[in-house]
Each structure stands twice: as C-alpha cells, then as structure tokens.
CSV table of C-alpha atoms and ligand atoms in Angstrom, one decimal:
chain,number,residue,atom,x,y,z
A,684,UNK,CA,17.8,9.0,-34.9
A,685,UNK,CA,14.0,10.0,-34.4
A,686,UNK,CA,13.7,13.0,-32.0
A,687,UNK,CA,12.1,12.2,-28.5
A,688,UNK,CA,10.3,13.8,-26.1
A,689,UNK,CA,11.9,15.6,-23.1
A,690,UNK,CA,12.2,13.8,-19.8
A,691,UNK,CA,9.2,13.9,-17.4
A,692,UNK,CA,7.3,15.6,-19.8
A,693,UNK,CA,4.9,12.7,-20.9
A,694,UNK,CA,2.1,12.1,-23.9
A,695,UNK,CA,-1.0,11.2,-23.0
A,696,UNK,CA,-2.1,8.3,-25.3
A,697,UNK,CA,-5.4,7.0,-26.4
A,698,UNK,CA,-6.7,4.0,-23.6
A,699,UNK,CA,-4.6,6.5,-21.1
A,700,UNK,CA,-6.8,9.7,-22.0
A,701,UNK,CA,-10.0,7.9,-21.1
A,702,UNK,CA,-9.3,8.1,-17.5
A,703,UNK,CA,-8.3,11.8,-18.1
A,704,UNK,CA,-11.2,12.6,-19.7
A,705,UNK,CA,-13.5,10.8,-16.9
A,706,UNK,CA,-11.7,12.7,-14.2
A,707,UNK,CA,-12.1,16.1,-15.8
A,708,UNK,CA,-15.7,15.6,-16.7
A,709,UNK,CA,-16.1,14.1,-13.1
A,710,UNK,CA,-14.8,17.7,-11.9
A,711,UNK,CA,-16.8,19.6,-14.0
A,712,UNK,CA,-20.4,17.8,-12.9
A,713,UNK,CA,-18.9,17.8,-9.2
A,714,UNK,CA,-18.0,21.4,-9.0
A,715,UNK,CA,-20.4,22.7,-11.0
A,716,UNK,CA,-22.9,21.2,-8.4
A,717,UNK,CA,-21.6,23.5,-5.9
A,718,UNK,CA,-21.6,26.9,-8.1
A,719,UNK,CA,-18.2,26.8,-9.2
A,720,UNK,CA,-17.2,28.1,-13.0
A,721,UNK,CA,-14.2,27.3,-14.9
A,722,UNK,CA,-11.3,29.7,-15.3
A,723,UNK,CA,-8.5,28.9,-18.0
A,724,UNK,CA,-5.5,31.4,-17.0
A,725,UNK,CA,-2.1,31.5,-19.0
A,726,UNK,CA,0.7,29.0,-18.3
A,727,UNK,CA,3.2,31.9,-18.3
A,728,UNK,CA,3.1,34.3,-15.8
A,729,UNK,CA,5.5,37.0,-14.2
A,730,UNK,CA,7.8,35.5,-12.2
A,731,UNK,CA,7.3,38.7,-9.7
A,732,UNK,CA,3.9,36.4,-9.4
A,733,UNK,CA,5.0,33.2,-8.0
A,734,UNK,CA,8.0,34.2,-5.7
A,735,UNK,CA,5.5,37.0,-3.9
A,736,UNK,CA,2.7,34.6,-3.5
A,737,UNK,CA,3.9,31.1,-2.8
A,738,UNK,CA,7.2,32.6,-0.7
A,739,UNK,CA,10.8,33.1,-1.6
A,740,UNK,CA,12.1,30.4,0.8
A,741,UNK,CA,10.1,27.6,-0.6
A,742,UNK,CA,11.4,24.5,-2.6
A,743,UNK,CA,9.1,25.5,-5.3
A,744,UNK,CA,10.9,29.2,-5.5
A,745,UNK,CA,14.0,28.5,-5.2
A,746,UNK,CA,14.3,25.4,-6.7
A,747,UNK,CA,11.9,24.1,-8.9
A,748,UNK,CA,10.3,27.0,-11.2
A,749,UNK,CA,11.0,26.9,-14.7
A,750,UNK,CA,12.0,30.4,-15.5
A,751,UNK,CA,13.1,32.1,-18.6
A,752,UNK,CA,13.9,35.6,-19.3
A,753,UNK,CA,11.9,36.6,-22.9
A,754,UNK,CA,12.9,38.1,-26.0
A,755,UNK,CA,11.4,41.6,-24.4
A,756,UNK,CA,13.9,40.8,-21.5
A,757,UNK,CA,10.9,40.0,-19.1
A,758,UNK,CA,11.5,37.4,-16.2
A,759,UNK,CA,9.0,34.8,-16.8
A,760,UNK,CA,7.9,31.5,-15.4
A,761,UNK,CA,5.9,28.3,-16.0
A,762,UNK,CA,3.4,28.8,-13.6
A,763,UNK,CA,4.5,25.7,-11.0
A,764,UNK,CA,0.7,25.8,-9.6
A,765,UNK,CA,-2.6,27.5,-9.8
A,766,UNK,CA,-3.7,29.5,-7.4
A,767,UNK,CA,-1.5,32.6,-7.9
A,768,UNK,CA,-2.6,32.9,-11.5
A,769,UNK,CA,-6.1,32.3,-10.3
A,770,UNK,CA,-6.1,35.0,-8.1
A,771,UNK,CA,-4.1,37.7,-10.0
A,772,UNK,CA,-6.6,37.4,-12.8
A,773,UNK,CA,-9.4,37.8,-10.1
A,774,UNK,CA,-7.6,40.6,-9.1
A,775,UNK,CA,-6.9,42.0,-12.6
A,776,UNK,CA,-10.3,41.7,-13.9
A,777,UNK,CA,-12.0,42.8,-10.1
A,778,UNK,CA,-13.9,39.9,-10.4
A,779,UNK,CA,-14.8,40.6,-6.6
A,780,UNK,CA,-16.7,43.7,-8.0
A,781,UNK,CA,-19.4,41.2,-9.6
A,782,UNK,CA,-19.3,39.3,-6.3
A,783,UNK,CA,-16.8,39.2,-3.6
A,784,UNK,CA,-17.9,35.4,-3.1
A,785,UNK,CA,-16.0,33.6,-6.3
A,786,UNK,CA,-15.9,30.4,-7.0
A,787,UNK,CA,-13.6,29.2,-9.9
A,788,UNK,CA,-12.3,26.0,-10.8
A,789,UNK,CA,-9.2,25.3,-13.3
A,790,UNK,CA,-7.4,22.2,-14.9
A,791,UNK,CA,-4.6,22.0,-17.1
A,792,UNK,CA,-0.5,21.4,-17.1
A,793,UNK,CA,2.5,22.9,-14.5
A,794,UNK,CA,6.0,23.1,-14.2
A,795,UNK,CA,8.5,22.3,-11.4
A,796,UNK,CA,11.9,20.6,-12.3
A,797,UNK,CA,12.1,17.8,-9.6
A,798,UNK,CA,13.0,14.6,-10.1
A,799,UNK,CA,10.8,12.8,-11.8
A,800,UNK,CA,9.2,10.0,-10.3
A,801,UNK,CA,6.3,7.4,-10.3
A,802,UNK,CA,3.1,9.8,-10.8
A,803,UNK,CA,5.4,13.0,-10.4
A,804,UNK,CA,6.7,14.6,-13.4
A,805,UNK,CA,7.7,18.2,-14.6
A,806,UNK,CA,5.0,18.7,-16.4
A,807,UNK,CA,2.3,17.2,-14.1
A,808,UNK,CA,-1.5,18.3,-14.2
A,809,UNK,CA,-3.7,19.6,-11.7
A,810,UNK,CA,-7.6,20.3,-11.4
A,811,UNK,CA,-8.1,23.0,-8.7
A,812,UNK,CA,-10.6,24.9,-7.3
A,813,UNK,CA,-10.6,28.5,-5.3
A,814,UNK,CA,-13.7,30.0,-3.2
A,815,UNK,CA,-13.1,33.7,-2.1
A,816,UNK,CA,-14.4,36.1,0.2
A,817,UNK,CA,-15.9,33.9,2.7
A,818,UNK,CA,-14.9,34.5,6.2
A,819,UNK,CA,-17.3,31.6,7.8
A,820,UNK,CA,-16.0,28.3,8.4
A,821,UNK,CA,-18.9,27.0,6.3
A,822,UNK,CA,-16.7,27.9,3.1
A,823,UNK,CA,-14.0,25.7,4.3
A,824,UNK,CA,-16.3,22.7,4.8
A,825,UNK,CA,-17.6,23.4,1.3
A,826,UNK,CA,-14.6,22.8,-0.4
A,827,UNK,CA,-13.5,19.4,2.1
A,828,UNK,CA,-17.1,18.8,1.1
A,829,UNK,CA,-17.0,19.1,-2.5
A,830,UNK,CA,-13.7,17.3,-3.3
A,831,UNK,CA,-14.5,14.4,-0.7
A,832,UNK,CA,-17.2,14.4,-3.1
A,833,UNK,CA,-15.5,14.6,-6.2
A,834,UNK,CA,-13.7,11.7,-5.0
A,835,UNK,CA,-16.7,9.3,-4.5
A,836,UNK,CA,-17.9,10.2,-7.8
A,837,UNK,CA,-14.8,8.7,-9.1
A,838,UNK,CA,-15.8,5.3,-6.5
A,839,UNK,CA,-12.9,5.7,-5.0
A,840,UNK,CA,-12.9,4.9,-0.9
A,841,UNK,CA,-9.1,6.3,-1.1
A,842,UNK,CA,-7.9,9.1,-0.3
A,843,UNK,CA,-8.9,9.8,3.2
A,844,UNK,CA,-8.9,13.6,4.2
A,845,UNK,CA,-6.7,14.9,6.9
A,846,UNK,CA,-7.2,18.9,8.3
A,847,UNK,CA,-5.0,21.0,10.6
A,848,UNK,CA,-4.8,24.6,11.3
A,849,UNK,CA,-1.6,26.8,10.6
A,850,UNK,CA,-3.3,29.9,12.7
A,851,UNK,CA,-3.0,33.7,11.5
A,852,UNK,CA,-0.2,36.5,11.5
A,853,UNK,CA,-1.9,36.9,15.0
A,854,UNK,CA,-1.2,33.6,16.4
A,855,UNK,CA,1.6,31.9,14.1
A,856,UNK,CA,4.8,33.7,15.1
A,857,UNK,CA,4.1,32.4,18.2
A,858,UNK,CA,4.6,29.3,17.6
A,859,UNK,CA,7.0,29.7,14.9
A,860,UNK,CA,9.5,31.2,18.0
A,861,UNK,CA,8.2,28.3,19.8
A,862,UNK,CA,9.1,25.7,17.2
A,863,UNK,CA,12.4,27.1,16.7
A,864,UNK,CA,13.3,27.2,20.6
A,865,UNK,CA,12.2,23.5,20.7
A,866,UNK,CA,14.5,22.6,17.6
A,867,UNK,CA,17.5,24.6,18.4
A,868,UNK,CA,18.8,22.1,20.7
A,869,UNK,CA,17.7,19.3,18.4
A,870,UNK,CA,19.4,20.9,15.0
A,871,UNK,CA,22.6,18.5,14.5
A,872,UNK,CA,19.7,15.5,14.0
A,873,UNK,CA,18.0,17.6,11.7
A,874,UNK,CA,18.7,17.2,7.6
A,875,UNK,CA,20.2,19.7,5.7
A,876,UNK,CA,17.0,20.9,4.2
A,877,UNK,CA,15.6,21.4,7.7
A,878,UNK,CA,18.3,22.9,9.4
A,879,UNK,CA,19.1,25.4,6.0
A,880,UNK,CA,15.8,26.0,6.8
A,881,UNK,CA,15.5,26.9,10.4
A,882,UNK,CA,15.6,30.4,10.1
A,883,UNK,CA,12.9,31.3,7.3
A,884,UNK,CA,10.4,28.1,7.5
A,885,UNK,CA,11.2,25.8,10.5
A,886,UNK,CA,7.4,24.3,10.1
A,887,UNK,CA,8.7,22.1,7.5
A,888,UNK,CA,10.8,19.8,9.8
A,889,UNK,CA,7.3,18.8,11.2
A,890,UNK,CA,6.3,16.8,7.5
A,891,UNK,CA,9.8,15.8,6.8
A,892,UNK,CA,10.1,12.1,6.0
A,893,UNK,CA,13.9,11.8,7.3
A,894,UNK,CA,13.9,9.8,9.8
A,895,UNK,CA,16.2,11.9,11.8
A,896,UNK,CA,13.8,14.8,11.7
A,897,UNK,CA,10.6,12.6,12.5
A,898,UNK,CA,12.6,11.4,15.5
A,899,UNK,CA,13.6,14.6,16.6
A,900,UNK,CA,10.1,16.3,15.9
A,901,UNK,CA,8.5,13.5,17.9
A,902,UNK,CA,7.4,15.5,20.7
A,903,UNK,CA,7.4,18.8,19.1
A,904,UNK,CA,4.8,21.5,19.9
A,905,UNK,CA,1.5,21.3,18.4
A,906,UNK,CA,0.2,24.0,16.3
A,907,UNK,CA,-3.4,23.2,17.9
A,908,UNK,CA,-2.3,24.1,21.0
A,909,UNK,CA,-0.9,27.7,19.9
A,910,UNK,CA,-3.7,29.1,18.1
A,911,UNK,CA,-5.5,32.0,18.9
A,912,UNK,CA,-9.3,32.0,20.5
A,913,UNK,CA,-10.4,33.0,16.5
A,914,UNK,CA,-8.6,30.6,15.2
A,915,UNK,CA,-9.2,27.7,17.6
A,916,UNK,CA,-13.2,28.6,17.0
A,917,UNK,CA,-12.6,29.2,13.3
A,918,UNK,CA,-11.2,24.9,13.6
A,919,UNK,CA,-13.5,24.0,16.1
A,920,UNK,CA,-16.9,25.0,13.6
A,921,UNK,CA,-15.0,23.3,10.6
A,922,UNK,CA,-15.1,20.5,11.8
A,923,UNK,CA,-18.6,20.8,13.0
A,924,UNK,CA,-20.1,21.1,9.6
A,925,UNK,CA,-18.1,18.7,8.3
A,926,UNK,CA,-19.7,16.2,10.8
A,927,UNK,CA,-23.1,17.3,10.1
A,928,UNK,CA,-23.0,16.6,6.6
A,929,UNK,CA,-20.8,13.2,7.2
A,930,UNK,CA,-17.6,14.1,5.6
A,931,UNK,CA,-15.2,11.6,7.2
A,932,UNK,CA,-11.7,13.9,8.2
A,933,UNK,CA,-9.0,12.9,10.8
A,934,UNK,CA,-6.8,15.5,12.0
A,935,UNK,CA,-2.9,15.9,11.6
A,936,UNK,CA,-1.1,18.4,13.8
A,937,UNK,CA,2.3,17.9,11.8
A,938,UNK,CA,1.0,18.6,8.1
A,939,UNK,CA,2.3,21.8,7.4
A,940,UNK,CA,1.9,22.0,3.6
A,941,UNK,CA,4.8,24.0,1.8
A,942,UNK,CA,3.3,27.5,0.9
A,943,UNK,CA,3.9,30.5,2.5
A,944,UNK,CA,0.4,32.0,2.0
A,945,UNK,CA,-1.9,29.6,3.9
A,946,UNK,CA,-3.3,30.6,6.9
A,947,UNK,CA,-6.0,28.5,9.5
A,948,UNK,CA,-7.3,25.1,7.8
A,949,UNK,CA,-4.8,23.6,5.5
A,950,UNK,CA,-5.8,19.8,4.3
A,951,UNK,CA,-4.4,17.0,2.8
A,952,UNK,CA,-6.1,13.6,1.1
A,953,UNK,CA,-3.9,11.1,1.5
A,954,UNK,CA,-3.8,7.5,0.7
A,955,UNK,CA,-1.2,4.5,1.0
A,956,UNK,CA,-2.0,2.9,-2.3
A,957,UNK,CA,0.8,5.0,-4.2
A,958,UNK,CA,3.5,3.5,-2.4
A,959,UNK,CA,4.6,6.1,0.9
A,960,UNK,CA,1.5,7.7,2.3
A,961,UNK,CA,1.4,10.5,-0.2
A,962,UNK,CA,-1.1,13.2,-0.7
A,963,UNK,CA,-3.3,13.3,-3.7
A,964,UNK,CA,-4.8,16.6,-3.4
A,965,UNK,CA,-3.9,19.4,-0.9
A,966,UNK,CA,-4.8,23.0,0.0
A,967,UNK,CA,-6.0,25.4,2.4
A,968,UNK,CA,-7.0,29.2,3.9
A,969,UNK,CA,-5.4,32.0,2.5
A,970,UNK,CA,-6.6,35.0,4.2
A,971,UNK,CA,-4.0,37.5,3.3
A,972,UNK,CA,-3.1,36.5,-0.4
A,973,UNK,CA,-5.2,38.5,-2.3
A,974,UNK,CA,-4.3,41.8,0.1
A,975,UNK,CA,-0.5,40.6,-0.5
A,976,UNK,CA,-1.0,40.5,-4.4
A,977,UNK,CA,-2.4,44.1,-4.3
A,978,UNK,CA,-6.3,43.4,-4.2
A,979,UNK,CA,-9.0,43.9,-2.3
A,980,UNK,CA,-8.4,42.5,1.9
A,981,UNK,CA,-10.9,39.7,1.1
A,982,UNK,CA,-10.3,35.6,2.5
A,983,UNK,CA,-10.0,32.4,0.4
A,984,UNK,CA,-9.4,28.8,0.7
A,985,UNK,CA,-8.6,26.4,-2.2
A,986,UNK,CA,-7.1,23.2,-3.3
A,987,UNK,CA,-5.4,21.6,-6.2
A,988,UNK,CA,-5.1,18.1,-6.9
A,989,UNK,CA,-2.9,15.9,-8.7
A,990,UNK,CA,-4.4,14.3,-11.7
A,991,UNK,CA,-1.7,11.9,-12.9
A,992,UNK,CA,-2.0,11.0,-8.8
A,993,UNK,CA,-5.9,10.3,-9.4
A,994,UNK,CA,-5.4,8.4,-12.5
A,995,UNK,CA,-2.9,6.1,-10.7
A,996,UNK,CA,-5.7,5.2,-8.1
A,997,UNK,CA,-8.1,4.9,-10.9
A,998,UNK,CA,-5.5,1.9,-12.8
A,999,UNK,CA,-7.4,-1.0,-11.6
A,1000,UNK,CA,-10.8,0.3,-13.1
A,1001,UNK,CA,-11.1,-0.4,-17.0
A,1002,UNK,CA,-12.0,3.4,-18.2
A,1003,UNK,CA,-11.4,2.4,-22.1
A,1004,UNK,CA,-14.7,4.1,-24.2
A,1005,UNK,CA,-15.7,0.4,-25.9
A,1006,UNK,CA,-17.6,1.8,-29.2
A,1007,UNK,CA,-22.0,0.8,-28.7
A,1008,UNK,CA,-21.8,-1.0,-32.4
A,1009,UNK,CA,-19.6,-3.1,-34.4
A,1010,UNK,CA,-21.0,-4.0,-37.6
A,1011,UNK,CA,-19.8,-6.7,-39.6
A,1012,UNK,CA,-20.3,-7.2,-43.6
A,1013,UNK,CA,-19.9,-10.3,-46.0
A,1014,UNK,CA,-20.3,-9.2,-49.3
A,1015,UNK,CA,-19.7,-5.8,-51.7
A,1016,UNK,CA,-23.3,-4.9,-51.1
A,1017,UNK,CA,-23.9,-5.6,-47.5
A,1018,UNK,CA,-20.7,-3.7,-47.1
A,1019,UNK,CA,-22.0,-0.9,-48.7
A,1020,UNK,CA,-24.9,-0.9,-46.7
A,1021,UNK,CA,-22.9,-1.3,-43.6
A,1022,UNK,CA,-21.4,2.0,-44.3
A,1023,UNK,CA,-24.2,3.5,-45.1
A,1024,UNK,CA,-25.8,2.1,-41.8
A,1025,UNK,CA,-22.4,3.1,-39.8
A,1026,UNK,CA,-22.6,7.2,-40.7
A,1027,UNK,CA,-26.6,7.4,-40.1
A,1028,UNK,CA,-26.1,5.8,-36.7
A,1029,UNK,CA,-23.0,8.0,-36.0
A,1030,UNK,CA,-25.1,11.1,-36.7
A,1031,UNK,CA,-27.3,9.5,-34.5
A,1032,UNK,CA,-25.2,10.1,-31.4
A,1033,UNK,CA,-24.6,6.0,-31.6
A,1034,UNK,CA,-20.4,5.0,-31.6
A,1035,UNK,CA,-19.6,2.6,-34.5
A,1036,UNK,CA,-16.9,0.9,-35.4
A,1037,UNK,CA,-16.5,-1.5,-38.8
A,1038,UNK,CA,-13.8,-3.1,-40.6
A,1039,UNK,CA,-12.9,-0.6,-43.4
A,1040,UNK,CA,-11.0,-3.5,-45.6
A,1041,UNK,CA,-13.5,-6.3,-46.1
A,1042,UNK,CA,-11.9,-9.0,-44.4
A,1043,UNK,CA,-13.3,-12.5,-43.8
A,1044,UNK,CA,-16.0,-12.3,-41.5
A,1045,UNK,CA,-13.9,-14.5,-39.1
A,1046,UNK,CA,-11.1,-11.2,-38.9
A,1047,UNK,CA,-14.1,-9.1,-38.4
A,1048,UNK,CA,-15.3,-10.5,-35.8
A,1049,UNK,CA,-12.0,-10.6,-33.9
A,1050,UNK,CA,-11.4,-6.9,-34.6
A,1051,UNK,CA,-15.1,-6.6,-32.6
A,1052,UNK,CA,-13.7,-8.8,-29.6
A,1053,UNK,CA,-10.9,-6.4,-29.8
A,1054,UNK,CA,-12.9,-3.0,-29.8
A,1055,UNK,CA,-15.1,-4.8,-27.1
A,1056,UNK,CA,-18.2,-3.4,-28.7
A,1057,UNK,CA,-21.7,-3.7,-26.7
A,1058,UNK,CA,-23.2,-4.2,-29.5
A,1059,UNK,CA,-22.7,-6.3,-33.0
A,1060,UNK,CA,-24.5,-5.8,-36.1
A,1061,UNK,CA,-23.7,-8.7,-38.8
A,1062,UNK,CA,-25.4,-8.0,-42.3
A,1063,UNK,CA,-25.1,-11.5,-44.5
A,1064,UNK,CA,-26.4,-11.6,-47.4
A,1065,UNK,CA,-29.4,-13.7,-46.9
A,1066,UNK,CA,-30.6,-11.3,-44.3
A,1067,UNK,CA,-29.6,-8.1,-46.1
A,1068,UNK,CA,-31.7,-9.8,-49.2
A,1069,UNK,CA,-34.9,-10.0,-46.0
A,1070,UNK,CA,-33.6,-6.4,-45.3
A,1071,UNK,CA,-32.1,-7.6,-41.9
A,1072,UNK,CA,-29.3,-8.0,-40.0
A,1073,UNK,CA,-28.3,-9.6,-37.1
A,1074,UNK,CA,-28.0,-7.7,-34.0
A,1075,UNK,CA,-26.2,-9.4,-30.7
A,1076,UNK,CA,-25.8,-7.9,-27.4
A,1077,UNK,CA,-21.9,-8.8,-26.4
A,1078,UNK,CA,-22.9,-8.9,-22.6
A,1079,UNK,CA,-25.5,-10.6,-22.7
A,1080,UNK,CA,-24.8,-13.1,-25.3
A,1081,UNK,CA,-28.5,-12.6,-26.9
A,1082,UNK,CA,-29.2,-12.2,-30.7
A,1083,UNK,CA,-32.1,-11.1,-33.0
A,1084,UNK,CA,-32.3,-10.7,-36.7
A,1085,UNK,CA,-34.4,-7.3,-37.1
A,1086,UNK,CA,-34.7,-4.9,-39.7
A,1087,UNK,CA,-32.4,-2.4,-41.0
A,1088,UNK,CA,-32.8,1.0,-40.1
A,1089,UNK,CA,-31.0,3.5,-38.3
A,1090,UNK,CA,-33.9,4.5,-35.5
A,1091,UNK,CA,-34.0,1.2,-34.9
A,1092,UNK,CA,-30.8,0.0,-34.1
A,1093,UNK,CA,-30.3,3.3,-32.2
A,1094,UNK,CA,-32.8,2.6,-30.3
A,1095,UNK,CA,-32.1,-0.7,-29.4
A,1096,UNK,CA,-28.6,0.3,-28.5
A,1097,UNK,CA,-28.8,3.0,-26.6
A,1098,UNK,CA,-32.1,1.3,-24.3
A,1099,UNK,CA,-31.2,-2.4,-24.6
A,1100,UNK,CA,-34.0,-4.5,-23.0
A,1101,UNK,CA,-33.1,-6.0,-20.4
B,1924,ZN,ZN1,-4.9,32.9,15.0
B,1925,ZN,ZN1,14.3,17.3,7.4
C-alpha cells in the first residue's frame, strides 16, 4: 500500500500552482507599491507566543493549535496565524529602532486542526501584511486601501469590504457589561459555544451563524453606539479617507472577528461566491499587542488573507503558464536543429516546448494543441534546406516561413505584430 498524504494537508500541483504563483506575485507588486517589505518568520514558535497574543479563550487557543512539546522539553506550536510571529520578531530584532513606522508583509503555510472543509484546511496559507506605529486613521485606510487594491489587480469585483470598530480598553468593557446584561436573559437560546462563552468573550454571539443566536442577537447593542469620543472620531476619519480615495466599504456592527488583541477598526472582505457569505481576508487595529508582547507602547493594524480562499475565486479564470513556442521537427536533421533552436531561445528568456521523441508530425502537433503554445515553429525539411521554418501565431491563425535564428524568432514572439 503506497503511503499518502495526511488529511487536510494538501499538495499543490502543477496547473494549480499557476494561480498560486499569480497571487503571490500579485502581492508582492501590490504591496510593494505602498512601501511594504517581505518578512519570512519561523513556522514554529513558543507556544507562550500564541496563547498571550491571540487570547487564551479563543477557538484558535484552545482548540485548534497544533502543539508539541520538543525533544529539549520546550512547548511549541505551529504558528496557527501571522501576526504574532510578525511582531515578536519586530520586537526581537527592535525593528522600531530603524523606524517606528514598519511595514512588513508575509506569505507562507499555518496550522489549526478544524475540520477540514471546501477551501479550509489544516494546513491553509495566508499572505498578510502588518503596518506599525501609526496612530492616524490614515494607516488604517492604507491597508483597506492596499488590499481592496490587491484585489482588483487580481480582476476580481468580489470580495466587498465590510469595517466596524471594537473600541479600546477605554470604551470596550463598557459594552462588553452591556452585551452581557442584554444576553443574560436571552442565554437558554444561545448555542453551546456562545453561552460556554459568556463569561470570557460574549462578542462572539454577535457573528455566530446559529440561528438561535442570530435570533436572539437581533436587537442586540451596537458596538457603534458605545465607543468612546476617540474612538468614534478615530471611525468617523477612516471612513473619510477611504471615501476620498474611492475605496468602496459598507459597515457591519456585528463582525466581531475572533482575536483577543484588536482594538478600533477591525474589517472583513467578504463575498457569497464560496457558498455562505464567508470572509476572504480579515484583520484589524491592535493598539496594545506589541506593549502586551513586551515591546515598545507603539499601535498597529494588519490583515491576513486566505490564499486557498483567493484561488477558489480565481477558478473560473484560466491561470495555466501556456509555453511562447512549440516547435515541431520532421526529420534527424531538422530535429537537431530544433533542439539547437529550443536552448538558444530558452537562454533567450523565450518558453519552449518540443517533442523530445520524434514523433509523426501529426502527434507533434497535438502535443502543441495540448501545451496551448502562442507560438509554433515547424522546421520541414524543404524549408530547413532554404534555412527556414515556419512560424504560426496560434491566436491569430497567421503563418510565415522566415529564417532561422534565435533573435529572430525571439523577437517575433515576444512583440508579435499585430
Ligand atoms: Zn474607545
Ligand atoms: Zn452561538
């Protein structure tokens, strides 16, 4: 029996890693626009990390991580997100001394064990981006800003971004007491996550897609209503220079998010195309996090999106690379000059594809219609005998015999005429 590979933990195969590959380099052009380097931080981290930063009663904490103790009898974990890793090595290396304003953008695998599911798995991906030590609103419309962005790049009119405000220490336990008041009467209609969870993170009854809870959270409270003057201006100028650059939002009292550490804007982007509306990329303010993780009292906002998510909403779009040049040989010698031809053009930043076996011209040319190559370049012997070939552009059905040479063809390849 052949070994297989552990469940929701997926390969990414060639056809599938095109997409990937698009998305990643779409992040990197996108973010780099706006300033932001990449970071590449460790998968494994201290577990100490995660259950101070993202909260001890959250799902992911006390449900999800994948920990381990080590050989060296260490508690470790498979970091289940980026941001605490982010900011511990800001911290750690005192990045802030450089400049207090960072901006740092990762990509690469996490953990959770949930169930897996269509475009949720336990190892799941996610390209994410952090901004520190910006008080001003202005940082949190970069960020809306720069993934809205990111996600038109992609030519994608889904997902749609939704913003809310938790508040601050100043102005949340207010509400949290009111919240709870509201919901005390209302707790038998509750599920059993919400109602375990009354005590240390009542918010969460607000997203919860029971229907019992939605019904009883109906007529809940509204955050909006409980923040403080700071916070309500801190919303309030958001939202203003997200207008004044046209960044389309809508806002959504009950989102909640499920991390401890965010404070004032949290956002979602959301679309209905995956089934449930279900967020694609998420994040938010986190004013206190890199005080709580022992650095410097400095603000920061940040997001993390799903990639498998994003690849699911990029499944209509054909994102297979089709090689620029197919070239087809009859005969020993034009196949030797075809490989000949094929490295020189390769070195020539040109993609090339051939039949390595010297099959009947016929077989070749259905391997081409298989690679859908732009271009194809069919050497026969009369023309190789002129020193030509015959070069025919796939989309737009036109041929020419020209001569053989590698400038050439690259040339014509790379700037057909149109
Ligand atoms: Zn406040
Ligand atoms: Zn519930």
């Amino acid at each position: 029996m052949a070994i297989t590979g552990i469940k929701g933990f997926n390969d990414i195969l060639p056809n599938e890693v095109e997409k990937w590959q698009h998305i990643e380099n779409t992040a990197r052009r996108v973010f780099g626009l706006y300033g932001f380097s990449e970071i590449r931080i460790p998968i494994l981290e201290k577990t100490e990390l995660f259950a101070r930063s993202i909260g001890d009663a959250t799902d992911i904490v006390e449900k999800e991580m994948y920990s381990f103790t080590d050989k060296g009898d260490n508690r470790v974990t498979m970091r289940p997100e980026g941001t605490a890793g982010v900011i511990r090595s800001f911290i750690e290396h005192k990045l802030h001394a450089q400049d207090q304003v960072a901006k740092l953008y990762y990509m690469g695998p996490m953990f959770r064990y949930e169930r897996p599911q269509k475009g949720r798995y336990r190892q799941f991906h996610q390209i994410g981006a952090e901004l520190t030590g910006v008080t001003d609103p202005m940082a949190d419309a970069q960020v809306l800003t720069m993934l809205c962005h990111f996600f038109a790049e992609l030519g994608l009119t889904e997902p749609s971004l939704q913003i809310n405000s938790l508040g601050c220490p100043e102005c949340r336990p207010a509400y949290r007491q009111k919240l709870k008041d509201f919901l005390r009467s209302r707790l038998d209609s509750l599920c059993d996550d919400c109602r375990r969870r009354y005590e240390t993170n009542p918010l969460r009854a607000l997203d919860c897609k029971s229907t019992g809870c939605k019904e009883a959270t109906a007529d809940a409270p509204s955050v909006l209503d409980s923040l403080c003057a700071g916070c309500a201006e801190h919303f309030v100028k958001t939202q203003q220079y997200l207008k004044e650059t046209g960044t389309a939002y809508e806002i959504n009292p009950r989102m909640v998010r499920g991390l401890d550490y965010y404070t004032r804007t949290t956002f979602e982007l959301v679309t209905g195309l995956l089934g449930a509306q279900s967020a694609v990329a998420a994040g938010g303010r986190y004013d206190s996090l890199i005080e709580e993780l022992g650095g410097p009292a400095l603000p920061g906002i940040g997001f993390a999106m799903g990639v498998e998510r994003v690849v699911l909403l990029l499944a209509e779009q054909e994102f297979r690379k089709r090689p620029d040049i197919f070239i087809a040989a009859l005969g020993e010698p034009a196949r030797k000059e075809a490989y000949r031809l094929m490295c020189e053009l390769q070195r020539l930043d040109v993609s090339v594809e051939m039949d390595y076996e010297g099959k009947s011209l016929k077989s070749q040319m259905r391997r081409a219609d298989k690679f859908r190559s732009r271009f194809t370049l069919i050497i026969g012997e009369d023309e190789l005998g002129r020193g030509n070939a015959v070069l025919k552009n796939m989309d737009e059905g036109v041929q020419e015999e020209i001569p053989i040479g590698a400038q050439e063809i690259a040339g014509r390849v790379k700037y057909p005429a149109r």
